[in-house]
mmCIF file of C-alpha atoms in Angstrom:
data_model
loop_
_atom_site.group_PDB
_atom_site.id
_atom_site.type_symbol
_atom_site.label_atom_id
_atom_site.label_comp_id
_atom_site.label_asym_id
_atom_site.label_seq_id
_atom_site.Cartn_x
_atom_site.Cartn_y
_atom_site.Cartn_z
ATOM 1 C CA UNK V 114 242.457 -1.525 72.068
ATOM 2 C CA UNK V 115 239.893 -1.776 69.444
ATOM 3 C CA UNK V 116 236.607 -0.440 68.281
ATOM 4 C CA UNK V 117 234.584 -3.492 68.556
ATOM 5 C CA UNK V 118 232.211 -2.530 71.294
ATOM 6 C CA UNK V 119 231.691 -5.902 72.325
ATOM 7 C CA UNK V 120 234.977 -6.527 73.658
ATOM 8 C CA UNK V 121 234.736 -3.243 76.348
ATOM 9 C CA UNK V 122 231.783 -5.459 77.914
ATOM 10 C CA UNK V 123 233.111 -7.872 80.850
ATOM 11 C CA UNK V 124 230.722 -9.393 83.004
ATOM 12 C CA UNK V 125 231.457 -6.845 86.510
ATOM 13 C CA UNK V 126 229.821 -4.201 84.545
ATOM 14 C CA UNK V 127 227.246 -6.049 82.744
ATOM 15 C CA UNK V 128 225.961 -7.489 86.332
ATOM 16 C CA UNK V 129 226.311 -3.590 87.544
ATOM 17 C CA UNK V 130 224.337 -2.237 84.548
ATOM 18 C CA UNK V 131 221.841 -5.305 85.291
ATOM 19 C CA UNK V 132 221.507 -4.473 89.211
ATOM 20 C CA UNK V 133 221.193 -1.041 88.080
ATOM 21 C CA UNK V 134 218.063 -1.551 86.101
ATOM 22 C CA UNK V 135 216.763 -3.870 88.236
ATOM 23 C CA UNK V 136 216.755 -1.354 91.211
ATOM 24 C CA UNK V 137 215.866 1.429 88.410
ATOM 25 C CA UNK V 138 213.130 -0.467 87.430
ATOM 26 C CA UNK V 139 211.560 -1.790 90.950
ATOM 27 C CA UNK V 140 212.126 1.823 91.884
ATOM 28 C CA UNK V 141 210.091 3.207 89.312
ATOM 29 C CA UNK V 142 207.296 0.372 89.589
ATOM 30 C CA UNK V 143 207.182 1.096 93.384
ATOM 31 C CA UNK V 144 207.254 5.164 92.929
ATOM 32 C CA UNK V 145 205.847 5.916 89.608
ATOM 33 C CA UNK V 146 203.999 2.899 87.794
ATOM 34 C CA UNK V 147 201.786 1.692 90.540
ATOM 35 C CA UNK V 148 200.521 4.591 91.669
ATOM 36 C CA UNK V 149 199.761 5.247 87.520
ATOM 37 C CA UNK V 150 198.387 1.694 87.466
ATOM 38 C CA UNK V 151 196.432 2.388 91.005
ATOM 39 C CA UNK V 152 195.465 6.154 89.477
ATOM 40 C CA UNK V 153 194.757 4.337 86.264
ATOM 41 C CA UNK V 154 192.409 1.620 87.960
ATOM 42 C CA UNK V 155 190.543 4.072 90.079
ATOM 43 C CA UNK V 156 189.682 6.669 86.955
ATOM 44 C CA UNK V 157 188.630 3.194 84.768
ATOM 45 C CA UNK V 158 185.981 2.959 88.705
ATOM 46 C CA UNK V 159 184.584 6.138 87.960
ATOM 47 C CA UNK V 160 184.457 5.712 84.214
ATOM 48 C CA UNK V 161 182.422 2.797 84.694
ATOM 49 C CA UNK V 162 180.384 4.340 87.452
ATOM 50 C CA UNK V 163 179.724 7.356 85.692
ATOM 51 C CA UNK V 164 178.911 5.081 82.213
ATOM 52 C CA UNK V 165 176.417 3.142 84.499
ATOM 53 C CA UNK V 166 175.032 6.535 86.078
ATOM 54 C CA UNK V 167 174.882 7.815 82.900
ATOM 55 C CA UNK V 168 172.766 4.689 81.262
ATOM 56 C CA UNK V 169 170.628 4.760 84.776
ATOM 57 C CA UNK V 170 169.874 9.035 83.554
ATOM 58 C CA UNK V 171 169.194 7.880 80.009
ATOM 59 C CA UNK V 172 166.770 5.502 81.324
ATOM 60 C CA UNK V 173 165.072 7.555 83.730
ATOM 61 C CA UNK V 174 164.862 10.346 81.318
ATOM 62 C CA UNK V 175 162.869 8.080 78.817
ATOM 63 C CA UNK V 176 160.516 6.996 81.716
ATOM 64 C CA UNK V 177 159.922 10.558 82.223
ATOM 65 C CA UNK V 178 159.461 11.830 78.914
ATOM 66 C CA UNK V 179 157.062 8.652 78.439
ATOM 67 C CA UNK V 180 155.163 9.167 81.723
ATOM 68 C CA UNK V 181 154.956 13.059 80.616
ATOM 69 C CA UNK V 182 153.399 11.955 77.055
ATOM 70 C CA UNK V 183 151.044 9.995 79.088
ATOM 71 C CA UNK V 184 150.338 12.912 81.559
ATOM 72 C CA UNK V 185 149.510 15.377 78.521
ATOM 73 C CA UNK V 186 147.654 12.612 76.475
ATOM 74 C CA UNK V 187 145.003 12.527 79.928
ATOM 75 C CA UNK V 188 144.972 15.755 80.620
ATOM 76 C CA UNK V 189 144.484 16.757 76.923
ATOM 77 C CA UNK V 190 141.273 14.251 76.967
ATOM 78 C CA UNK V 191 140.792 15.886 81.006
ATOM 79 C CA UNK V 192 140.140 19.175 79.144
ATOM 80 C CA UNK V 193 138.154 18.182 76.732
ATOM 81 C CA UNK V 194 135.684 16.142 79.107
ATOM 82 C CA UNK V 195 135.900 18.953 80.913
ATOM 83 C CA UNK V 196 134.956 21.839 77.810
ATOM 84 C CA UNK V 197 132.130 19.533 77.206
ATOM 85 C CA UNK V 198 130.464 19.420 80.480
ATOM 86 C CA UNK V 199 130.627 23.618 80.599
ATOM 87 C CA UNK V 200 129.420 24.020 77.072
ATOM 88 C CA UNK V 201 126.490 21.679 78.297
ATOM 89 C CA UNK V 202 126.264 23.620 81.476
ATOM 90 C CA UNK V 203 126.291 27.012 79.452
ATOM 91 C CA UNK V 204 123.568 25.250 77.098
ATOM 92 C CA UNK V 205 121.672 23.916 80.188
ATOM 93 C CA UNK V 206 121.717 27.337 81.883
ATOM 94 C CA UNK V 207 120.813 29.592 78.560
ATOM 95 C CA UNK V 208 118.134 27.187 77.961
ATOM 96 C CA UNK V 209 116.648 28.061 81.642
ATOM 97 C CA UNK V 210 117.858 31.570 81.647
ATOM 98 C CA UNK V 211 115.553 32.037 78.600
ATOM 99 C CA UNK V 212 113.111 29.822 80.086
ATOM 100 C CA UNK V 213 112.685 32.230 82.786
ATOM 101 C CA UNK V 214 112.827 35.440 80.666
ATOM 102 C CA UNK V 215 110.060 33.522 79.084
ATOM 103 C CA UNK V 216 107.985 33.297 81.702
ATOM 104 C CA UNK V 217 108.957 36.772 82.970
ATOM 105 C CA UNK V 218 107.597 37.919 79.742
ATOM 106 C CA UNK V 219 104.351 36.061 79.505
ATOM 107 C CA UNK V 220 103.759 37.613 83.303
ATOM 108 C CA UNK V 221 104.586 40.994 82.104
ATOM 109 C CA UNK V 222 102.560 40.844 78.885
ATOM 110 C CA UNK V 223 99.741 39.270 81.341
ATOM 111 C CA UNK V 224 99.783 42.623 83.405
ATOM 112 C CA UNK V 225 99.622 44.411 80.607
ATOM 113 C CA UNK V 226 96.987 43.138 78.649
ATOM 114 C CA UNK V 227 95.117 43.037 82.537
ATOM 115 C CA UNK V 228 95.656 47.073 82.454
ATOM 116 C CA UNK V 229 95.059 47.548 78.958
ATOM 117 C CA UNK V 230 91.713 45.917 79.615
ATOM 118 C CA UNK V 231 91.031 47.946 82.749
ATOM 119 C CA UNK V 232 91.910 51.261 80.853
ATOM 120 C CA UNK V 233 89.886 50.368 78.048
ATOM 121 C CA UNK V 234 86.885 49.187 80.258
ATOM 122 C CA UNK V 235 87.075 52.908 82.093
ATOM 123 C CA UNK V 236 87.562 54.836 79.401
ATOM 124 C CA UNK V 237 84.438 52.725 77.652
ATOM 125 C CA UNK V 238 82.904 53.671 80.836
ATOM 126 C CA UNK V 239 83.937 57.603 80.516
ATOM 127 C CA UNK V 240 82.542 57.533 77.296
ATOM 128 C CA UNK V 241 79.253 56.157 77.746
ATOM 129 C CA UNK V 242 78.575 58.830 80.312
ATOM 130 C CA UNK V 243 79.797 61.115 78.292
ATOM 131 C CA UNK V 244 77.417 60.067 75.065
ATOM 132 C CA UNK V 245 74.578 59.956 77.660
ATOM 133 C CA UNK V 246 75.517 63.647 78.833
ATOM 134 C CA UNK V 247 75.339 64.381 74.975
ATOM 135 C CA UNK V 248 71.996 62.549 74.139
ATOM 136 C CA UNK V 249 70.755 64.251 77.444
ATOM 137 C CA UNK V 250 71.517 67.658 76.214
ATOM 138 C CA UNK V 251 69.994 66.910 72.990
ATOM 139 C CA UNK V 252 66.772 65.320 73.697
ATOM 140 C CA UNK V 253 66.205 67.950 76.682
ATOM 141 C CA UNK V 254 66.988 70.818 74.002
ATOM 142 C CA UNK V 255 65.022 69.078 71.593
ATOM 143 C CA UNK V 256 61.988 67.601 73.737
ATOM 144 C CA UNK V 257 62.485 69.210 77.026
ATOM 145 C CA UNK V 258 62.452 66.450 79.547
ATOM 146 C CA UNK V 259 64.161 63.141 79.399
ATOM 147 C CA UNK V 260 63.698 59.697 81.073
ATOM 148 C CA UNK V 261 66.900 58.963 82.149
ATOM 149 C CA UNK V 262 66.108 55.053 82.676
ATOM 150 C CA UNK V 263 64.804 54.740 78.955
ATOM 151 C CA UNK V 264 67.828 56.981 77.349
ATOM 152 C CA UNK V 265 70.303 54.400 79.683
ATOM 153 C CA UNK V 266 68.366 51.101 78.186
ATOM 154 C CA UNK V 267 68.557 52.709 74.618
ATOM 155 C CA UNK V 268 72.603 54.038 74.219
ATOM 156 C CA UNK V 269 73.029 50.683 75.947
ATOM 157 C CA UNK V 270 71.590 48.709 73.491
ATOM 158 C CA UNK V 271 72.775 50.731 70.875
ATOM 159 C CA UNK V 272 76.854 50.446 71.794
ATOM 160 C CA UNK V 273 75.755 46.329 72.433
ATOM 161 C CA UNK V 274 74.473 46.255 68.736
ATOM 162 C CA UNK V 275 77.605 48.191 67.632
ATOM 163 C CA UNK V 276 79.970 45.296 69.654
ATOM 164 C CA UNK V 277 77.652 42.614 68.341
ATOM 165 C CA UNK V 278 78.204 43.828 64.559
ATOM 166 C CA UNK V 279 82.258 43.632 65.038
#
């Protein structure tokens, strides 16, 4: 018997180890590669799907940061529209708020120059009778007997002189 491993071989148990990788091998594809290929197949599904979800996200998330720039771009020029029309409101109402303390105070300085006038008037009118009580005394300490009509004519014209010469 020799070494050469060649020679061992004889056709029975090269058709045996043949048949046994044949049935090895279908065996294996049947058991363990199709399911693989199957398991394989299915992931490469939701690879795809979750690729195309993903893209479909990407997308939608650009839309929405887009459609958000827009949103703040109106409502920034919203707000300002709407600052403008207060701070014209605020002018339009301090310009009639003063408008009316205006014409509050014109009334009220209107009353008072009215009362200041009627004070004035009677205390004119205290005085006069008092300066004709005076001249009364006088003249009737003096003279004895007065005309009241004539001393009335003369402090009258007197105090008109005294207005006229202001």
């Amino acid at each position: 018997m020799g070494l050469n491993p060649l020679e061992q071989l004889n056709p029975v148990t090269m058709a045996a180890i043949a048949a046994i990788f044949l049935v090895t091998f279908f065996i294996l594809r049947k058991v363990f590669f199709l399911p693989l290929i199957e398991a394989m197949e299915r992931r490469a599904g939701k690879l795809e799907s979750a690729r195309a979800t993903y893209e479909e996200a990407k997308a939608l998330l650009e839309r929405s940061r887009k459609e958000a720039a827009e949103i703040v771009t109106d409502m920034t020029e919203e707000a300002g529209r709407l600052s403008r029309e207060v701070k014209e409101e605020l002018i339009r109402i301090r310009a009639l708020k003063i408008a009316e303390a205006s014409a509050e105070a014109d009334n009220i300085l209107a009353r008072g120059q009215k009362e200041v006038a009627r004070i004035k008037e009677a205390e004119q009118a205290k005085l006069k009778e008092q300066l004709l009580a005076c001249c009364r005394q006088t003249l009737f300490k003096m003279i004895g007997k007065v005309d009241e009509d004539a001393l009335r004519i003369v402090v009258s014209r007197v105090l008109a002189a005294g207005e006229a010469a202001k």
